[in-house]
Every structure is written in structure tokens, then in C-alpha cells.
Coordinates of N, CA, C and O in Angstrom, one line a residue:
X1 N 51.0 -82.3 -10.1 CA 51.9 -81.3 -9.5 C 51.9 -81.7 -8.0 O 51.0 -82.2 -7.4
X2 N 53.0 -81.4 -7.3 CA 53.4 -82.1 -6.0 C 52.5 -81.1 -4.8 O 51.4 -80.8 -5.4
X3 N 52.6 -80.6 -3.8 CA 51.5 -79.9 -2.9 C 52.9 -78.6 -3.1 O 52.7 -77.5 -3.5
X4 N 54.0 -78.9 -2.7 CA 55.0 -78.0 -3.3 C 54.7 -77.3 -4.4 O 54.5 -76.1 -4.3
X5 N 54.8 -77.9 -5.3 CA 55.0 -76.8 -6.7 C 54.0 -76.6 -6.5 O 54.3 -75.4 -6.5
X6 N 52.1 -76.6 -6.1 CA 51.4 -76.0 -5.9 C 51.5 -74.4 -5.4 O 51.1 -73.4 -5.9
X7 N 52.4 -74.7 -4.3 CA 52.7 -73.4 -2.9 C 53.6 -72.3 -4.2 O 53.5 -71.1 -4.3
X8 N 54.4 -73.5 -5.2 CA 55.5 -72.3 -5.6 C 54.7 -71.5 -7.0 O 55.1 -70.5 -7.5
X9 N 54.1 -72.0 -7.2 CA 53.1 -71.6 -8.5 C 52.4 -70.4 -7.8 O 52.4 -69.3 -8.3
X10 N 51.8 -70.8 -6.5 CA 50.9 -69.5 -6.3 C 52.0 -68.2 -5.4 O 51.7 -67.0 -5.2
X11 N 53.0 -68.8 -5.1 CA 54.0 -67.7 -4.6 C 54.4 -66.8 -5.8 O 54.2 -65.6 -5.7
X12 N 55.1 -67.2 -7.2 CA 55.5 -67.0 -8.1 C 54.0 -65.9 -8.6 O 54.1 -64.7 -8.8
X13 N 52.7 -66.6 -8.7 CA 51.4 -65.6 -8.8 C 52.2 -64.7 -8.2 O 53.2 -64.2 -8.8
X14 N 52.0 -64.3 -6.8 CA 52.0 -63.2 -5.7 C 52.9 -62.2 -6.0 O 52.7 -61.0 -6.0
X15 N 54.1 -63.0 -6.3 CA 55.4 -62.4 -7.1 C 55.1 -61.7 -8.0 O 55.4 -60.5 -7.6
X16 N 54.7 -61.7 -9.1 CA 54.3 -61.4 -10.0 C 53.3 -60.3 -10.5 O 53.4 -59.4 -11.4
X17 N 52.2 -60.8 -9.5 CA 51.4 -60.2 -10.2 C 50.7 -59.2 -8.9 O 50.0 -58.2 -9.2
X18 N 51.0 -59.4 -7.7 CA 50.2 -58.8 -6.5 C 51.2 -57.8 -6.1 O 50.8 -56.6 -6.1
X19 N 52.9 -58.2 -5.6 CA 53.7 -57.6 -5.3 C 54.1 -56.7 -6.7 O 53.8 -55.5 -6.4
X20 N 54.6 -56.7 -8.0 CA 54.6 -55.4 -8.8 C 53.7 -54.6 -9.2 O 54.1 -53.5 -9.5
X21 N 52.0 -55.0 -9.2 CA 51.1 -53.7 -8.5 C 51.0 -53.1 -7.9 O 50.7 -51.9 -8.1
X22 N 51.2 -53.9 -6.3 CA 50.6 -53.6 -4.8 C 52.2 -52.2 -5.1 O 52.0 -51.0 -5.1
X23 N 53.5 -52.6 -5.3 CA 54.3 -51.7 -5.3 C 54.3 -50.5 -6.1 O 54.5 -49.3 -5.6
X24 N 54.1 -50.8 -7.2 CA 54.0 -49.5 -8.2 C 52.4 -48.6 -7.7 O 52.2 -47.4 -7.4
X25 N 51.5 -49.5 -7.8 CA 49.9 -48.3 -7.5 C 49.2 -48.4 -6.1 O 48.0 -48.0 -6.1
X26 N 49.9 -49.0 -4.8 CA 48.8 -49.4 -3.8 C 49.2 -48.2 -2.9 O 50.1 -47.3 -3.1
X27 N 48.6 -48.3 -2.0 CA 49.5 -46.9 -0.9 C 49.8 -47.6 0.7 O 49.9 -47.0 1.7
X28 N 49.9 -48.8 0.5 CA 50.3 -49.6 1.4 C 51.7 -49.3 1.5 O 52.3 -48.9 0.5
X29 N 52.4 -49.4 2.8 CA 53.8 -49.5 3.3 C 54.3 -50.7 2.4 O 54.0 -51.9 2.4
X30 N 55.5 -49.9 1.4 CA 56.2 -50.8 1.3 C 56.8 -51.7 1.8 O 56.6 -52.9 1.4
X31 N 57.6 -51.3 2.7 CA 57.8 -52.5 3.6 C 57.1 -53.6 4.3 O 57.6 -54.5 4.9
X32 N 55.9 -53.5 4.2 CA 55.1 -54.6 4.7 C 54.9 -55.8 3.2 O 55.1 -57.0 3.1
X33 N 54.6 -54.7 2.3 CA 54.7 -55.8 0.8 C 55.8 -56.3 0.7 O 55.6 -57.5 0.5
X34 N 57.2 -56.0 0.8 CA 58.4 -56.9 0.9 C 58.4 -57.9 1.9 O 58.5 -59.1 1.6
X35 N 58.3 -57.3 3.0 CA 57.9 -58.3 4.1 C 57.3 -59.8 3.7 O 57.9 -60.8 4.0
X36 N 55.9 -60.0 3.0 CA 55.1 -60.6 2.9 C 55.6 -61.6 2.2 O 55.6 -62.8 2.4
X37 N 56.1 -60.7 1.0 CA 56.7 -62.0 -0.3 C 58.2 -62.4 -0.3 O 58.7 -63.5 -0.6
X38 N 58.8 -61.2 0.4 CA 60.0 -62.2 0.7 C 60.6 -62.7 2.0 O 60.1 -62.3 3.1
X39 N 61.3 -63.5 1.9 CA 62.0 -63.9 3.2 C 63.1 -62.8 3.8 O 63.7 -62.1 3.0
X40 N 63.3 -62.7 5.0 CA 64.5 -61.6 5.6 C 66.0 -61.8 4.7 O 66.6 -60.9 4.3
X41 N 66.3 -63.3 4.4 CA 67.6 -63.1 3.9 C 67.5 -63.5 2.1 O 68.3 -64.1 1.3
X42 N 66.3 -62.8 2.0 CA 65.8 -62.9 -0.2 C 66.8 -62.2 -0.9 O 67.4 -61.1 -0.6
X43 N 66.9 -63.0 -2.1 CA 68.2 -62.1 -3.1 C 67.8 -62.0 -3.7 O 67.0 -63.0 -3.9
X44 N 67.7 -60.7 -4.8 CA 67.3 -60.8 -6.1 C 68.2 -60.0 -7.0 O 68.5 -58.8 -6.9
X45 N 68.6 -60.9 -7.8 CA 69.9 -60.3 -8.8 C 69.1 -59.9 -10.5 O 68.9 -60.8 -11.2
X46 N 68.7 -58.7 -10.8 CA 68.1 -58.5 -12.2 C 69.4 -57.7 -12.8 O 70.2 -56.7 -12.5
X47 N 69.3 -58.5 -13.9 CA 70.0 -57.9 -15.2 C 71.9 -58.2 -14.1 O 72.7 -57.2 -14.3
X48 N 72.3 -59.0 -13.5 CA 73.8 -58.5 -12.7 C 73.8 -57.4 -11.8 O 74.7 -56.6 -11.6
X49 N 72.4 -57.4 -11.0 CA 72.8 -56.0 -10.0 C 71.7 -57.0 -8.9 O 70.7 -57.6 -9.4
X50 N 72.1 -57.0 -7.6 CA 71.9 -57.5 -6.6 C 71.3 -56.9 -5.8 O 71.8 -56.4 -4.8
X51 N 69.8 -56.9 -6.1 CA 68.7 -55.9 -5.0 C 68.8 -56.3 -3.1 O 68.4 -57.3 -2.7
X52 N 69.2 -55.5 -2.7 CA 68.6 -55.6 -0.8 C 67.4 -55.3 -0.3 O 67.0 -54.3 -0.9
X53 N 66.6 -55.7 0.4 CA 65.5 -55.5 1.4 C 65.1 -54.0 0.9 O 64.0 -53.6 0.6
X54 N 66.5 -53.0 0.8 CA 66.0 -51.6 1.5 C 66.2 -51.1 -0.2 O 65.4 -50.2 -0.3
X55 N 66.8 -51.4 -1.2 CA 66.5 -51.0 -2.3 C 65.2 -51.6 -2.7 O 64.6 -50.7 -3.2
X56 N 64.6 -52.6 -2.7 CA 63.4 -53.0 -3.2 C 62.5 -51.9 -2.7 O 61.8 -51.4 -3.6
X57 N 62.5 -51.7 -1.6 CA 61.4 -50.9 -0.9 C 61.4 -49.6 -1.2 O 60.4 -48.9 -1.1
X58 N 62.8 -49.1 -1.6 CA 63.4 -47.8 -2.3 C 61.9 -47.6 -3.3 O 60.9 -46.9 -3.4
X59 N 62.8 -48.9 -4.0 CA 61.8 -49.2 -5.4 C 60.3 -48.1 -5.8 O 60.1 -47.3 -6.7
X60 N 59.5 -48.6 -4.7 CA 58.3 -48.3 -4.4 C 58.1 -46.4 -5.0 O 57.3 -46.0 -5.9
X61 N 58.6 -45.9 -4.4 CA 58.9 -43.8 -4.3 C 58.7 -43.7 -6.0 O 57.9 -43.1 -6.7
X62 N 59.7 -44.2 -6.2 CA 60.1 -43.7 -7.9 C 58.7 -44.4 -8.8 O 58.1 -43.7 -9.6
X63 N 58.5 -45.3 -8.6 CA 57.2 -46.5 -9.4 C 56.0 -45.6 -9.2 O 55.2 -45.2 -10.1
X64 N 55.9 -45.3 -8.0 CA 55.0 -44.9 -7.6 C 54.4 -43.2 -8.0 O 53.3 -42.9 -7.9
X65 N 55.4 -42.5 -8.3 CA 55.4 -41.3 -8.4 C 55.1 -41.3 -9.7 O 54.2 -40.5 -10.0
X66 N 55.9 -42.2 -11.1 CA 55.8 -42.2 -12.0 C 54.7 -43.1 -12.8 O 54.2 -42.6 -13.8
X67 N 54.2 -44.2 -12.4 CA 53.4 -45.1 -13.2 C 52.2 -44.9 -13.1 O 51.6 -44.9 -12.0
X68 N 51.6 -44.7 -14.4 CA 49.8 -44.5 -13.7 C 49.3 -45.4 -14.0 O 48.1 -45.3 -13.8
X69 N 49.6 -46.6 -14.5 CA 48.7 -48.1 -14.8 C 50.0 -48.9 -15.4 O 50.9 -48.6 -16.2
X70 N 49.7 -50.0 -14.7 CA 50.3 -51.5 -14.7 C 49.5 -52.6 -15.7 O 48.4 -52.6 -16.2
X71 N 50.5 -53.5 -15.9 CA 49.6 -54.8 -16.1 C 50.5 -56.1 -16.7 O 50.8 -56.3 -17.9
X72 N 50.7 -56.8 -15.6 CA 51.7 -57.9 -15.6 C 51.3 -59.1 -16.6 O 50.1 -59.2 -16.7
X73 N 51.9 -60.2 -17.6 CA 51.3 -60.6 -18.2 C 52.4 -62.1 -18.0 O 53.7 -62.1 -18.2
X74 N 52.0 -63.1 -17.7 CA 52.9 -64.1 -17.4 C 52.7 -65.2 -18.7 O 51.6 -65.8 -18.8
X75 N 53.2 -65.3 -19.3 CA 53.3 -66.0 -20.3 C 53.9 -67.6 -20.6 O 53.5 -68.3 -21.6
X76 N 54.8 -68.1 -19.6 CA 54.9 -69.1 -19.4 C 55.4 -69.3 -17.6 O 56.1 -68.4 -17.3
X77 N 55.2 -70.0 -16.9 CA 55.2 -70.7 -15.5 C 55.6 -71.7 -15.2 O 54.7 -72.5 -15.3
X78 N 57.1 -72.3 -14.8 CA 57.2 -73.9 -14.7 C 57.4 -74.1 -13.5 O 58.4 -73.4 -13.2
X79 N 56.8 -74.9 -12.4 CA 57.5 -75.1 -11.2 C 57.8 -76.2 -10.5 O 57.0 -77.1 -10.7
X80 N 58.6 -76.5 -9.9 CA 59.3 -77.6 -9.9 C 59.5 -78.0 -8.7 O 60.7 -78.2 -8.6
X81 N 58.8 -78.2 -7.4 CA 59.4 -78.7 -6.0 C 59.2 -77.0 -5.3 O 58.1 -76.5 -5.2
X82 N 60.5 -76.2 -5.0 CA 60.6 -75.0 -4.4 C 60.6 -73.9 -5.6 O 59.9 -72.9 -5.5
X83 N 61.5 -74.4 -6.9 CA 61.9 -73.7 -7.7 C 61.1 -73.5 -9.0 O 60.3 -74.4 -9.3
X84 N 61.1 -72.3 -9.6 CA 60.0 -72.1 -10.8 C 60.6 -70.7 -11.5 O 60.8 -69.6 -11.0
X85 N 60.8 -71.2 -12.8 CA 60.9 -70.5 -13.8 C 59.9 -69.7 -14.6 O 59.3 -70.3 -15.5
X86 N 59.5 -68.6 -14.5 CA 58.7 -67.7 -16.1 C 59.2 -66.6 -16.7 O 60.2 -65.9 -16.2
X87 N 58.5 -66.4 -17.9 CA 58.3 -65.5 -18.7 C 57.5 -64.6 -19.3 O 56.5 -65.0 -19.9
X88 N 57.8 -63.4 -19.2 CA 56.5 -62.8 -19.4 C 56.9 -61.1 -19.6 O 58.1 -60.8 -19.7
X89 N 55.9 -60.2 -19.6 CA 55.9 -58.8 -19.9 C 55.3 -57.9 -18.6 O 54.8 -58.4 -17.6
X90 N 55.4 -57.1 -18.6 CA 55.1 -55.4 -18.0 C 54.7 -54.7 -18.7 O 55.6 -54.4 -19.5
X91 N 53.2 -54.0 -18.9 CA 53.1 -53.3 -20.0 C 52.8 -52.1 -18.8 O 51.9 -52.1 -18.0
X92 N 53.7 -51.3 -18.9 CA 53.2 -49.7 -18.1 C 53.1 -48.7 -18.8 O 53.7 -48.4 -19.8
X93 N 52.2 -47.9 -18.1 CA 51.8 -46.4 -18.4 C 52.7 -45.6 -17.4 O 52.5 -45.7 -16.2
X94 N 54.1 -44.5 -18.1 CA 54.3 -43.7 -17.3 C 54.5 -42.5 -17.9 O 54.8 -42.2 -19.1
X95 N 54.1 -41.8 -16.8 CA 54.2 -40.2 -16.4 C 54.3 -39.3 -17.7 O 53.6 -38.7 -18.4
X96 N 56.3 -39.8 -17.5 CA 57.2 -38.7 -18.5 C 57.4 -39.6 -19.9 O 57.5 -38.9 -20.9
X97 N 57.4 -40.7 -20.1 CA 58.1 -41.9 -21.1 C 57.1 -42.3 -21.3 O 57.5 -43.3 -22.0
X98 N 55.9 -42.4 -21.3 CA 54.7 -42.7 -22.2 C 54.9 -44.2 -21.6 O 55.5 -44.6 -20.6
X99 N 54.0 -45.0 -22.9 CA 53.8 -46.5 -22.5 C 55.6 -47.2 -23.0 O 56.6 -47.1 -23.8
X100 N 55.0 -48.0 -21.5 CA 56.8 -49.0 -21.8 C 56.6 -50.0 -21.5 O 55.9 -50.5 -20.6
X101 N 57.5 -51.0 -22.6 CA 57.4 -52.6 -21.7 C 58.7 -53.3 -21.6 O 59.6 -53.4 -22.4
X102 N 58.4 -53.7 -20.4 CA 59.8 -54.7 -19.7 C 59.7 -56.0 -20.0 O 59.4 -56.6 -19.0
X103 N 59.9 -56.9 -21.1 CA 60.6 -58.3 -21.5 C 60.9 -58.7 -20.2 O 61.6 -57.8 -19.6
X104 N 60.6 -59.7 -19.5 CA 61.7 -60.5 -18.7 C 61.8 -62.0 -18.8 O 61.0 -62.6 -19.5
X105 N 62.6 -62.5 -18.2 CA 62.8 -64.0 -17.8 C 63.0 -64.2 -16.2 O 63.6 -63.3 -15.6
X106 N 62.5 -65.2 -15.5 CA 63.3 -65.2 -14.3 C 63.2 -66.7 -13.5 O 62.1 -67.2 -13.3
X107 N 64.3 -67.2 -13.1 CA 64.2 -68.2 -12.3 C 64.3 -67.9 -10.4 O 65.0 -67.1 -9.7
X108 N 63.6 -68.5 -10.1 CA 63.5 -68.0 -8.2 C 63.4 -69.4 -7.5 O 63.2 -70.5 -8.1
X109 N 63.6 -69.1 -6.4 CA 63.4 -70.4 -5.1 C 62.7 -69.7 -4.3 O 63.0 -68.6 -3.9
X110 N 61.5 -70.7 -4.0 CA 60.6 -70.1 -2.6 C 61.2 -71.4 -1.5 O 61.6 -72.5 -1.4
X111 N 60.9 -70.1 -0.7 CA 60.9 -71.0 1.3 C 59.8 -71.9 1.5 O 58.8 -71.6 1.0
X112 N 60.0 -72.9 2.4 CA 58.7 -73.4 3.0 C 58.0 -72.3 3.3 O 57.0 -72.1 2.6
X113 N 58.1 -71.6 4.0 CA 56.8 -70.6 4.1 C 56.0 -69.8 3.0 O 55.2 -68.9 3.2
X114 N 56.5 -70.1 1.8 CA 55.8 -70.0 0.7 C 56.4 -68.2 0.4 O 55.6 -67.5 -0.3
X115 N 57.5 -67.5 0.7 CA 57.8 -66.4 0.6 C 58.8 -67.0 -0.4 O 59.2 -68.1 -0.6
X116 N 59.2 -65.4 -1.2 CA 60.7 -65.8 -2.3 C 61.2 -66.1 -1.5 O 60.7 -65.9 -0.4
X117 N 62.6 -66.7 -1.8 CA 64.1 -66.3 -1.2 C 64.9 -66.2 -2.4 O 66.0 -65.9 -2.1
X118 N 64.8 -66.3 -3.3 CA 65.7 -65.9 -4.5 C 65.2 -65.6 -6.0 O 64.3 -66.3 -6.4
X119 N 65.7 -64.5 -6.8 CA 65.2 -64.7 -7.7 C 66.6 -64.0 -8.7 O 67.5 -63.2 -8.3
X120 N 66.4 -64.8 -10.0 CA 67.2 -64.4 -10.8 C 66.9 -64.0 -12.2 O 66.6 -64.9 -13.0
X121 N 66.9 -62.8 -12.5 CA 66.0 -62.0 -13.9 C 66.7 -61.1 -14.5 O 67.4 -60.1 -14.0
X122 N 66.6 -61.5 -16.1 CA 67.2 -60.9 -16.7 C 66.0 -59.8 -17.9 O 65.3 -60.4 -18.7
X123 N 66.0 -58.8 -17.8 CA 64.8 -57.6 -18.0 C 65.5 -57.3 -19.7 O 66.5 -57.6 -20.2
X124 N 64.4 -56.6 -20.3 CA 64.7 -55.9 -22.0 C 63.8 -55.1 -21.7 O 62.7 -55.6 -21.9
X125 N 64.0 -53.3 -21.0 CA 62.5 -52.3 -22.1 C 63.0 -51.9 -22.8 O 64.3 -51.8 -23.0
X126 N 61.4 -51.5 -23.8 CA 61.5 -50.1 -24.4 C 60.4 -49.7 -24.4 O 59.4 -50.1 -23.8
X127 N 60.5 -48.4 -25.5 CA 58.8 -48.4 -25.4 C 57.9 -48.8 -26.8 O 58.3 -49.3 -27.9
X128 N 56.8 -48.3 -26.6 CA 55.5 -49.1 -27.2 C 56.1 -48.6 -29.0 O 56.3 -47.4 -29.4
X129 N 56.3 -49.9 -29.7 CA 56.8 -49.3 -30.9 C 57.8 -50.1 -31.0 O 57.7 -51.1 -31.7
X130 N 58.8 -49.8 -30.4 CA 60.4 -50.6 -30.6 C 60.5 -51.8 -30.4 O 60.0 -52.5 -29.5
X131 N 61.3 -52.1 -31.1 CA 61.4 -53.6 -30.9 C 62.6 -54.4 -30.5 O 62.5 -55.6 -30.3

């Protein structure tokens, strides 16, 4: 693996598994966790809807209010130079909707500075049971 795909393997970690905890259960400023992992001008398009800076951080209020336990599960990881592909699950505990889990896929590009700048994901919940 190149010293690159090294950087984008452990960004894609961060992504993954530090930034959708740290946001759903930490009491840190959101905006500092966006800050961190993404770049100022990061896109992220899930499911055809095009997240901004200030919806991501939105994000945080509702996750937060609602989820009482997380647990990211990455299942496959490929990274390639800046760019890296995975797959994997979300199994959450919330509030009103009991346990749920989010299917995803997603392909991203990290910056030299090891932050995203893009990610492209396509999500499936439901909950625990359905298939």
C-alpha cells in the first residue's frame, strides 16, 4: 500500500467510525468534528441529496437527541492513492423507532491533508427484523 492509501484508509477509519459516534453520542461542538474530517469545500451526496457544511452539523441536534447507542461496522475498505471505497452497516439504538440499521455503500476522495473532500453514498434502513 502506497504512504497515500495508508493516509486514506486511516481517514476513511475517522470517517467512519470516530466522526458518526463523536456526532451522534459525544457533547463536543459539532462544528469542530466537521471541521476536523472535512475539508471547507467537502461534498457529500447520500442517497441524491447534497449535504453542506451547515446541514451536516444540523445533523448532530436530531442524532443526538434521538440515539442512545451506536455501532459502526465496516465490512469491506478499498483504497486506492486519495480515493477509497466501503461497505458496511450502522446498527443504532433509538429513542422512538427502537433498533435500526443503515446498509450503506460509499465511495470518497480525501485531501492531502488527510480530511474528506468528497463522499458519495448510497444508504438502505430499516429496522431490526426487516429485511
Amino acid at each position: 500500500m502506497t504512504g497515500m492509501s495508508e493516509i486514506t484508509v486511516r481517514a476513511a477509519h475517522r470517517l467512519l467510525i470516530d466522526y458518526t459516534r463523536d456526532m451522534a453520542l459525544s457533547d463536543e461542538d459539532p462544528a469542530q468534528i466537521v471541521d476536523r474530517t472535512f475539508t471547507e469545500d467537502a461534498v457529500w451526496v447520500t442517497d441524491g441529496t447534497e449535504l453542506s457544511r451547515d446541514q451536516l452539523i444540523a445533523h448532530a441536534a436530531p442524532a443526538r437527541k434521538n440515539v442512545t447507542a451506536s455501532q459502526m461496522q465496516i465490512d469491506d475498505l478499498l483504497a486506492d492513492d486519495h480515493r477509497f471505497a466501503a461497505r458496511g452497516r450502522l446498527n443504532t439504538e433509538h429513542r422512538k423507532l427502537g433498533h435500526m440499521v443503515i446498509e450503506w455503500i460509499l465511495v470518497g476522495e480525501i485531501a492531502e491533508d488527510g480530511r474528506v473532500q468528497h463522499i458519495h453514498q448510497l444508504g438502505r434502513t430499516c429496522r431490526a427484523g426487516e429485511t
